[in-house]
Amino acid sequence: MSPPWPPRRSIVSIQLLTQLGLDLGLNLDVCLKDTGLDPMQLASLHGEVDAERELRLIANLLEALPELVDLGLQAGRRYHLTTYGAWGYAILSSATVRQAAELGLRYHGLTYAFTRISLNLEDGVASLHFDDSALPPALHDFIVQRDMLGALVVVRELLGNPLPIRSVELRQATPSDMAPFVEAFGQVPHFGAQHNRLGFSADLLDDPLPRANSQLVSACERQCQMLLARHQWHQGTAGRVRQLLLQTPGQMADMEQVASRLHLSSRTLRRRLIEEGSSFRALQDEVREALADELLAAGGLSLEEIAERLGYGELSNFIHAFKRWKGTTPGRYQRGA
């Protein structure tokens, strides 16, 4: 089973976790050890990084601060609505708590959670479940603590007041110091439980939200759709094929070449792409279309030069393909953009 998080995510979460480490007395080298990140990358406001790098950073924090049983809770307090970009503004502009929850879970891949989050209703109680089955065992407690408290922070900011929690359940063992957990959740959690979940009254789901704005929520949801599509671009076998095709856009590799680089037979590659609902020809088109968008937006190149960079021997072939993608010519598309 693939993990519930996209392979790439915003660098914001790594920035928050690194600052946590610095605030607790660690130096930057300790925080970023083996992540492949440097301070210049960390300063980027709009960068994206592999999720595996964030997991490595979490491991560094745990290794350096093993005595802090509430380290995940300390991290969770730093994840505010405004740190999530379009996703945060979309749920903030929702009409009701229910709409916010449904929208938030629909675009779960844009959060910084490593747990699989779901909402369940039973006997008048709504529960947010945090599935930890895909987590690395050594990082389990930290990530569950962070994701649960981070979600609670978002809900509190969404409502504009504290969320009246009915129950808190954690699968982790009872910690040596429960005071930080009582402070975070307002009650003593049930440790050693079968599930990780927060329970609250289902009636709350129909409460109106103070910042409801239907136009803004629609605009933010469109942004969420685009961001999620970009994140999913790197997933699965199709994602690996796209990355290889992007490396040589002017001499687009054929299926045999790509299969060889993936250490697969072309027959196996074709079968795996079919299982993912794609094909090699479709991926070639996707990559060329994405590159055409970027080159047209950047300006400075003639249509002939763009066609050549995308591997088209004739400009007419590029124009024909572009009209198939966009329904218009590249020249008109560029002027419209």
Tab-separated table of C-alpha atoms in Angstrom:
chain	number	residue	atom	x	y	z
A	1	MET	CA	0.000	0.000	0.000
A	2	SER	CA	1.322	3.438	-0.921
A	3	PRO	CA	1.647	5.976	1.909
A	4	PRO	CA	-1.238	8.441	2.407
A	5	TRP	CA	0.997	11.435	1.730
A	6	PRO	CA	2.205	12.755	-1.662
A	7	PRO	CA	5.917	12.234	-2.401
A	8	ARG	CA	6.466	16.001	-2.471
A	9	ARG	CA	5.128	18.787	-0.273
A	10	SER	CA	5.613	22.440	0.578
A	11	ILE	CA	8.846	23.280	2.370
A	12	VAL	CA	6.870	25.199	5.036
A	13	SER	CA	6.595	22.174	7.330
A	14	ILE	CA	10.355	21.630	7.250
A	15	GLN	CA	10.837	25.309	8.082
A	16	LEU	CA	8.517	24.979	11.101
A	17	LEU	CA	10.246	21.826	12.349
A	18	THR	CA	13.703	23.294	11.885
A	19	GLN	CA	12.710	26.379	13.861
A	20	LEU	CA	11.383	24.086	16.599
A	21	GLY	CA	14.790	22.411	16.794
A	22	LEU	CA	16.592	25.754	16.894
A	23	ASP	CA	14.274	27.031	19.622
A	24	LEU	CA	15.083	23.927	21.673
A	25	GLY	CA	18.820	24.564	21.445
A	26	LEU	CA	19.847	22.476	18.427
A	27	ASN	CA	22.017	23.857	15.657
A	28	LEU	CA	21.116	23.861	11.989
A	29	ASP	CA	23.562	21.079	11.096
A	30	VAL	CA	21.904	18.695	13.560
A	31	CYS	CA	18.422	19.507	12.271
A	32	LEU	CA	19.323	19.104	8.595
A	33	LYS	CA	21.677	16.113	8.920
A	34	ASP	CA	21.241	13.685	6.003
A	35	THR	CA	18.249	15.620	4.613
A	36	GLY	CA	20.194	16.943	1.627
A	37	LEU	CA	18.918	20.443	2.449
A	38	ASP	CA	21.018	23.554	2.960
A	39	PRO	CA	20.160	26.897	4.600
A	40	MET	CA	19.576	28.570	1.233
A	41	GLN	CA	16.900	26.029	0.297
A	42	LEU	CA	15.364	26.435	3.741
A	43	ALA	CA	14.903	30.155	3.124
A	44	SER	CA	12.694	29.546	0.067
A	45	LEU	CA	9.131	30.771	0.560
A	46	HIS	CA	7.550	28.671	-2.161
A	47	GLY	CA	9.789	25.620	-2.473
A	48	GLU	CA	8.761	21.978	-2.495
A	49	VAL	CA	10.736	19.064	-1.079
A	50	ASP	CA	10.497	15.293	-0.948
A	51	ALA	CA	8.407	14.063	1.961
A	52	GLU	CA	11.234	11.676	2.856
A	53	ARG	CA	13.395	14.667	3.766
A	54	GLU	CA	10.844	15.820	6.312
A	55	LEU	CA	10.749	12.327	7.817
A	56	ARG	CA	14.544	12.432	8.075
A	57	LEU	CA	14.396	15.800	9.832
A	58	ILE	CA	11.834	14.435	12.315
A	59	ALA	CA	14.171	11.513	13.022
A	60	ASN	CA	16.989	14.011	13.664
A	61	LEU	CA	14.875	15.907	16.200
A	62	LEU	CA	13.924	12.720	18.028
A	63	GLU	CA	17.514	11.507	18.085
A	64	ALA	CA	18.758	14.808	19.495
A	65	LEU	CA	15.912	15.332	21.990
A	66	PRO	CA	14.931	11.845	23.240
A	67	GLU	CA	13.864	13.105	26.664
A	68	LEU	CA	10.961	15.214	25.344
A	69	VAL	CA	7.891	12.941	25.421
A	70	ASP	CA	5.751	15.801	24.084
A	71	LEU	CA	8.000	16.859	21.192
A	72	GLY	CA	5.234	16.118	18.672
A	73	LEU	CA	2.805	18.274	20.651
A	74	GLN	CA	5.302	21.126	20.643
A	75	ALA	CA	5.502	20.804	16.875
A	76	GLY	CA	1.720	20.584	16.418
A	77	ARG	CA	1.161	23.969	18.082
A	78	ARG	CA	3.072	25.635	15.240
A	79	TYR	CA	0.721	24.542	12.431
A	80	HIS	CA	-1.787	27.384	12.080
A	81	LEU	CA	-4.422	27.840	9.381
A	82	THR	CA	-2.306	30.399	7.571
A	83	THR	CA	0.600	27.943	7.186
A	84	TYR	CA	-1.427	25.814	4.751
A	85	GLY	CA	-1.846	28.367	1.973
A	86	ALA	CA	-4.837	27.837	-0.340
A	87	TRP	CA	-6.015	24.799	1.665
A	88	GLY	CA	-6.235	26.885	4.851
A	89	TYR	CA	-8.068	29.761	3.188
A	90	ALA	CA	-10.489	27.362	1.506
A	91	ILE	CA	-11.689	25.817	4.758
A	92	LEU	CA	-11.596	29.196	6.518
A	93	SER	CA	-14.062	30.524	3.920
A	94	SER	CA	-16.431	27.526	4.157
A	95	ALA	CA	-20.063	28.030	5.145
A	96	THR	CA	-20.242	25.352	7.857
A	97	VAL	CA	-17.943	23.107	9.853
A	98	ARG	CA	-19.185	20.154	7.792
A	99	GLN	CA	-18.273	21.826	4.495
A	100	ALA	CA	-14.870	22.762	5.902
A	101	ALA	CA	-14.246	19.194	7.065
A	102	GLU	CA	-15.294	17.660	3.743
A	103	LEU	CA	-13.171	20.111	1.759
A	104	GLY	CA	-10.207	19.705	4.080
A	105	LEU	CA	-10.266	15.915	3.847
A	106	ARG	CA	-10.795	15.988	0.078
A	107	TYR	CA	-7.504	17.858	-0.289
A	108	HIS	CA	-5.765	16.055	2.569
A	109	GLY	CA	-2.674	15.706	0.363
A	110	LEU	CA	-2.052	19.460	0.686
A	111	THR	CA	-1.671	19.291	4.460
A	112	TYR	CA	1.517	18.327	6.256
A	113	ALA	CA	-0.002	15.242	7.873
A	114	PHE	CA	1.665	11.847	7.593
A	115	THR	CA	-1.335	10.059	9.132
A	116	ARG	CA	-4.384	9.184	7.042
A	117	ILE	CA	-7.173	11.371	8.457
A	118	SER	CA	-10.873	10.516	8.199
A	119	LEU	CA	-14.140	11.712	9.754
A	120	ASN	CA	-16.626	9.228	11.215
A	121	LEU	CA	-20.106	9.743	12.696
A	122	GLU	CA	-21.666	7.388	15.238
A	123	ASP	CA	-24.374	7.885	17.880
A	124	GLY	CA	-24.226	11.661	17.812
A	125	VAL	CA	-20.433	11.739	18.085
A	126	ALA	CA	-18.120	12.903	15.294
A	127	SER	CA	-14.584	11.514	15.389
A	128	LEU	CA	-11.460	12.519	13.544
A	129	HIS	CA	-9.391	9.362	13.066
A	130	PHE	CA	-5.636	9.463	12.500
A	131	ASP	CA	-4.512	6.208	10.889
A	132	ASP	CA	-0.859	5.545	11.720
A	133	SER	CA	-0.456	2.238	9.870
A	134	ALA	CA	1.903	3.677	7.222
A	135	LEU	CA	4.222	5.476	9.646
A	136	PRO	CA	7.825	4.448	10.384
A	137	PRO	CA	7.622	2.889	13.887
A	138	ALA	CA	10.362	5.086	15.341
A	139	LEU	CA	8.495	8.252	14.312
A	140	HIS	CA	5.028	7.041	15.259
A	141	ASP	CA	4.426	8.932	18.533
A	142	PHE	CA	5.845	12.227	17.267
A	143	ILE	CA	3.824	12.245	14.053
A	144	VAL	CA	0.536	11.219	15.683
A	145	GLN	CA	0.960	13.876	18.382
A	146	ARG	CA	1.809	16.529	15.802
A	147	ASP	CA	-0.971	15.649	13.371
A	148	MET	CA	-3.651	15.438	16.063
A	149	LEU	CA	-2.761	18.670	17.822
A	150	GLY	CA	-2.139	20.397	14.486
A	151	ALA	CA	-5.678	19.442	13.411
A	152	LEU	CA	-7.059	20.685	16.723
A	153	VAL	CA	-5.273	24.030	16.293
A	154	VAL	CA	-6.850	24.402	12.840
A	155	VAL	CA	-10.347	23.606	14.147
A	156	ARG	CA	-9.981	26.048	17.023
A	157	GLU	CA	-8.903	28.819	14.652
A	158	LEU	CA	-11.713	27.888	12.271
A	159	LEU	CA	-14.351	28.207	14.996
A	160	GLY	CA	-12.792	31.200	16.693
A	161	ASN	CA	-13.155	29.449	20.056
A	162	PRO	CA	-12.020	26.226	21.785
A	163	LEU	CA	-13.437	22.963	20.440
A	164	PRO	CA	-15.374	21.114	23.159
A	165	ILE	CA	-13.698	17.694	22.926
A	166	ARG	CA	-15.559	14.671	24.262
A	167	SER	CA	-12.690	12.215	24.092
A	168	VAL	CA	-9.034	11.846	23.113
A	169	GLU	CA	-7.607	8.423	22.294
A	170	LEU	CA	-3.967	7.646	21.519
A	171	ARG	CA	-2.419	4.319	20.588
A	172	GLN	CA	0.909	5.264	22.138
A	173	ALA	CA	1.876	3.958	25.564
A	174	THR	CA	1.220	6.087	28.645
A	175	PRO	CA	4.034	8.685	28.840
A	176	SER	CA	6.095	9.407	31.931
A	177	ASP	CA	4.632	12.917	32.096
A	178	MET	CA	0.987	13.411	31.151
A	179	ALA	CA	0.827	17.124	32.004
A	180	PRO	CA	1.700	18.340	28.449
A	181	PHE	CA	-1.081	16.147	27.024
A	182	VAL	CA	-3.649	17.470	29.482
A	183	GLU	CA	-2.571	21.024	28.619
A	184	ALA	CA	-2.807	20.327	24.873
A	185	PHE	CA	-6.159	18.511	24.812
A	186	GLY	CA	-7.829	19.808	27.952
A	187	GLN	CA	-8.237	16.330	29.414
A	188	VAL	CA	-6.337	13.127	30.165
A	189	PRO	CA	-6.175	11.105	26.928
A	190	HIS	CA	-6.897	7.387	26.862
A	191	PHE	CA	-3.462	5.907	26.114
A	192	GLY	CA	-2.933	2.428	24.679
A	193	ALA	CA	-6.207	2.765	22.761
A	194	GLN	CA	-7.081	0.885	19.573
A	195	HIS	CA	-7.283	4.100	17.546
A	196	ASN	CA	-5.929	7.622	17.448
A	197	ARG	CA	-8.957	9.901	17.452
A	198	LEU	CA	-10.580	13.084	18.677
A	199	GLY	CA	-14.288	12.893	19.516
A	200	PHE	CA	-16.719	15.816	19.603
A	201	SER	CA	-20.468	16.432	19.270
A	202	ALA	CA	-21.782	15.787	15.750
A	203	ASP	CA	-24.104	18.796	16.147
A	204	LEU	CA	-21.062	21.017	15.754
A	205	LEU	CA	-20.778	20.028	12.073
A	206	ASP	CA	-23.805	22.128	11.133
A	207	ASP	CA	-22.599	25.282	12.892
A	208	PRO	CA	-22.064	28.247	10.540
A	209	LEU	CA	-18.566	29.665	10.273
A	210	PRO	CA	-17.864	33.363	10.863
A	211	ARG	CA	-15.765	33.965	7.719
A	212	ALA	CA	-17.963	32.213	5.134
A	213	ASN	CA	-17.321	33.461	1.588
A	214	SER	CA	-18.619	31.294	-1.275
A	215	GLN	CA	-16.609	33.094	-3.971
A	216	LEU	CA	-13.362	32.839	-2.041
A	217	VAL	CA	-13.881	29.174	-1.181
A	218	SER	CA	-14.468	28.380	-4.888
A	219	ALA	CA	-11.330	30.234	-5.940
A	220	CYS	CA	-9.253	28.545	-3.230
A	221	GLU	CA	-10.632	25.117	-4.117
A	222	ARG	CA	-9.568	25.598	-7.746
A	223	GLN	CA	-6.104	26.435	-6.474
A	224	CYS	CA	-6.162	23.314	-4.295
A	225	GLN	CA	-7.058	21.196	-7.329
A	226	MET	CA	-4.104	22.544	-9.277
A	227	LEU	CA	-1.684	22.080	-6.380
A	228	LEU	CA	-2.848	18.526	-5.740
A	229	ALA	CA	-2.505	17.645	-9.410
A	230	ARG	CA	1.049	18.981	-9.351
A	231	HIS	CA	1.904	16.917	-6.281
A	232	GLN	CA	0.421	13.779	-7.816
A	233	TRP	CA	2.545	14.376	-10.934
A	234	HIS	CA	5.415	12.587	-9.154
A	235	GLN	CA	3.492	9.552	-7.849
A	236	GLY	CA	3.754	5.921	-8.905
A	237	THR	CA	5.344	4.495	-12.019
A	238	ALA	CA	3.767	7.270	-14.088
A	239	GLY	CA	5.525	9.842	-11.914
A	240	ARG	CA	8.889	8.164	-12.419
A	241	VAL	CA	8.308	8.091	-16.179
A	242	ARG	CA	7.399	11.805	-16.212
A	243	GLN	CA	10.590	12.669	-14.334
A	244	LEU	CA	12.727	10.729	-16.804
A	245	LEU	CA	10.986	12.330	-19.782
A	246	LEU	CA	11.525	15.785	-18.278
A	247	GLN	CA	15.273	15.171	-18.204
A	248	THR	CA	15.552	15.016	-22.005
A	249	PRO	CA	12.661	17.066	-23.459
A	250	GLY	CA	14.414	17.832	-26.745
A	251	GLN	CA	15.094	14.150	-27.432
A	252	MET	CA	12.052	12.510	-25.864
A	253	ALA	CA	13.026	8.991	-24.791
A	254	ASP	CA	10.985	6.106	-26.171
A	255	MET	CA	9.368	3.377	-24.095
A	256	GLU	CA	12.283	0.959	-24.454
A	257	GLN	CA	14.763	3.560	-23.193
A	258	VAL	CA	12.608	4.577	-20.225
A	259	ALA	CA	11.866	0.963	-19.306
A	260	SER	CA	15.577	0.200	-19.366
A	261	ARG	CA	16.335	3.114	-17.030
A	262	LEU	CA	13.634	1.865	-14.658
A	263	HIS	CA	15.094	-1.667	-14.861
A	264	LEU	CA	11.829	-2.990	-16.311
A	265	SER	CA	10.840	-4.657	-19.542
A	266	SER	CA	8.711	-2.512	-21.846
A	267	ARG	CA	5.898	-5.026	-21.382
A	268	THR	CA	6.020	-4.646	-17.575
A	269	LEU	CA	6.164	-0.858	-17.873
A	270	ARG	CA	3.142	-0.850	-20.191
A	271	ARG	CA	1.178	-3.081	-17.771
A	272	ARG	CA	2.003	-0.928	-14.743
A	273	LEU	CA	0.962	2.250	-16.531
A	274	ILE	CA	-2.321	0.643	-17.580
A	275	GLU	CA	-2.927	-0.334	-13.936
A	276	GLU	CA	-2.488	3.341	-13.018
A	277	GLY	CA	-4.911	4.392	-15.760
A	278	SER	CA	-2.266	5.859	-18.030
A	279	SER	CA	-0.101	5.051	-21.055
A	280	PHE	CA	3.372	5.957	-22.239
A	281	ARG	CA	2.015	8.057	-25.125
A	282	ALA	CA	-0.270	9.972	-22.749
A	283	LEU	CA	2.654	10.721	-20.412
A	284	GLN	CA	4.763	12.001	-23.309
A	285	ASP	CA	1.909	14.340	-24.193
A	286	GLU	CA	1.529	15.494	-20.561
A	287	VAL	CA	5.210	16.323	-20.276
A	288	ARG	CA	5.300	18.163	-23.600
A	289	GLU	CA	2.153	20.109	-22.701
A	290	ALA	CA	3.560	21.109	-19.296
A	291	LEU	CA	6.863	22.187	-20.832
A	292	ALA	CA	5.045	24.115	-23.576
A	293	ASP	CA	3.072	25.996	-20.907
A	294	GLU	CA	6.280	26.969	-19.103
A	295	LEU	CA	8.179	27.993	-22.235
A	296	LEU	CA	5.283	30.069	-23.590
A	297	ALA	CA	4.796	31.769	-20.224
A	298	ALA	CA	8.512	32.541	-19.893
A	299	GLY	CA	8.695	34.271	-23.281
A	300	GLY	CA	11.915	34.991	-25.135
A	301	LEU	CA	11.673	31.993	-27.486
A	302	SER	CA	10.056	31.799	-30.890
A	303	LEU	CA	7.479	29.108	-31.589
A	304	GLU	CA	10.033	27.377	-33.820
A	305	GLU	CA	12.544	27.266	-30.948
A	306	ILE	CA	9.923	25.934	-28.522
A	307	ALA	CA	8.895	23.251	-31.007
A	308	GLU	CA	12.528	22.191	-31.375
A	309	ARG	CA	13.050	22.057	-27.603
A	310	LEU	CA	10.033	19.792	-27.259
A	311	GLY	CA	11.374	17.393	-29.867
A	312	TYR	CA	9.141	18.351	-32.792
A	313	GLY	CA	10.903	18.285	-36.139
A	314	GLU	CA	8.322	20.609	-37.720
A	315	LEU	CA	6.545	23.644	-36.250
A	316	SER	CA	3.293	22.442	-37.831
A	317	ASN	CA	3.453	19.230	-35.764
A	318	PHE	CA	3.836	21.253	-32.558
A	319	ILE	CA	0.915	23.545	-33.467
A	320	HIS	CA	-1.274	20.539	-34.281
A	321	ALA	CA	-0.427	18.899	-30.938
A	322	PHE	CA	-0.975	22.131	-29.025
A	323	LYS	CA	-4.419	22.640	-30.558
A	324	ARG	CA	-5.279	19.095	-29.465
A	325	TRP	CA	-4.212	19.928	-25.887
A	326	LYS	CA	-5.649	23.423	-25.515
A	327	GLY	CA	-8.137	23.881	-28.338
A	328	THR	CA	-6.225	26.867	-29.694
A	329	THR	CA	-2.884	27.707	-31.294
A	330	PRO	CA	0.203	28.352	-29.124
A	331	GLY	CA	0.378	31.943	-30.386
A	332	ARG	CA	-3.177	32.754	-29.340
A	333	TYR	CA	-2.715	30.906	-26.051
A	334	GLN	CA	0.399	32.935	-25.253
A	335	ARG	CA	-1.312	36.243	-26.045
A	336	GLY	CA	-4.302	35.271	-23.898
A	337	ALA	CA	-2.113	34.267	-20.969
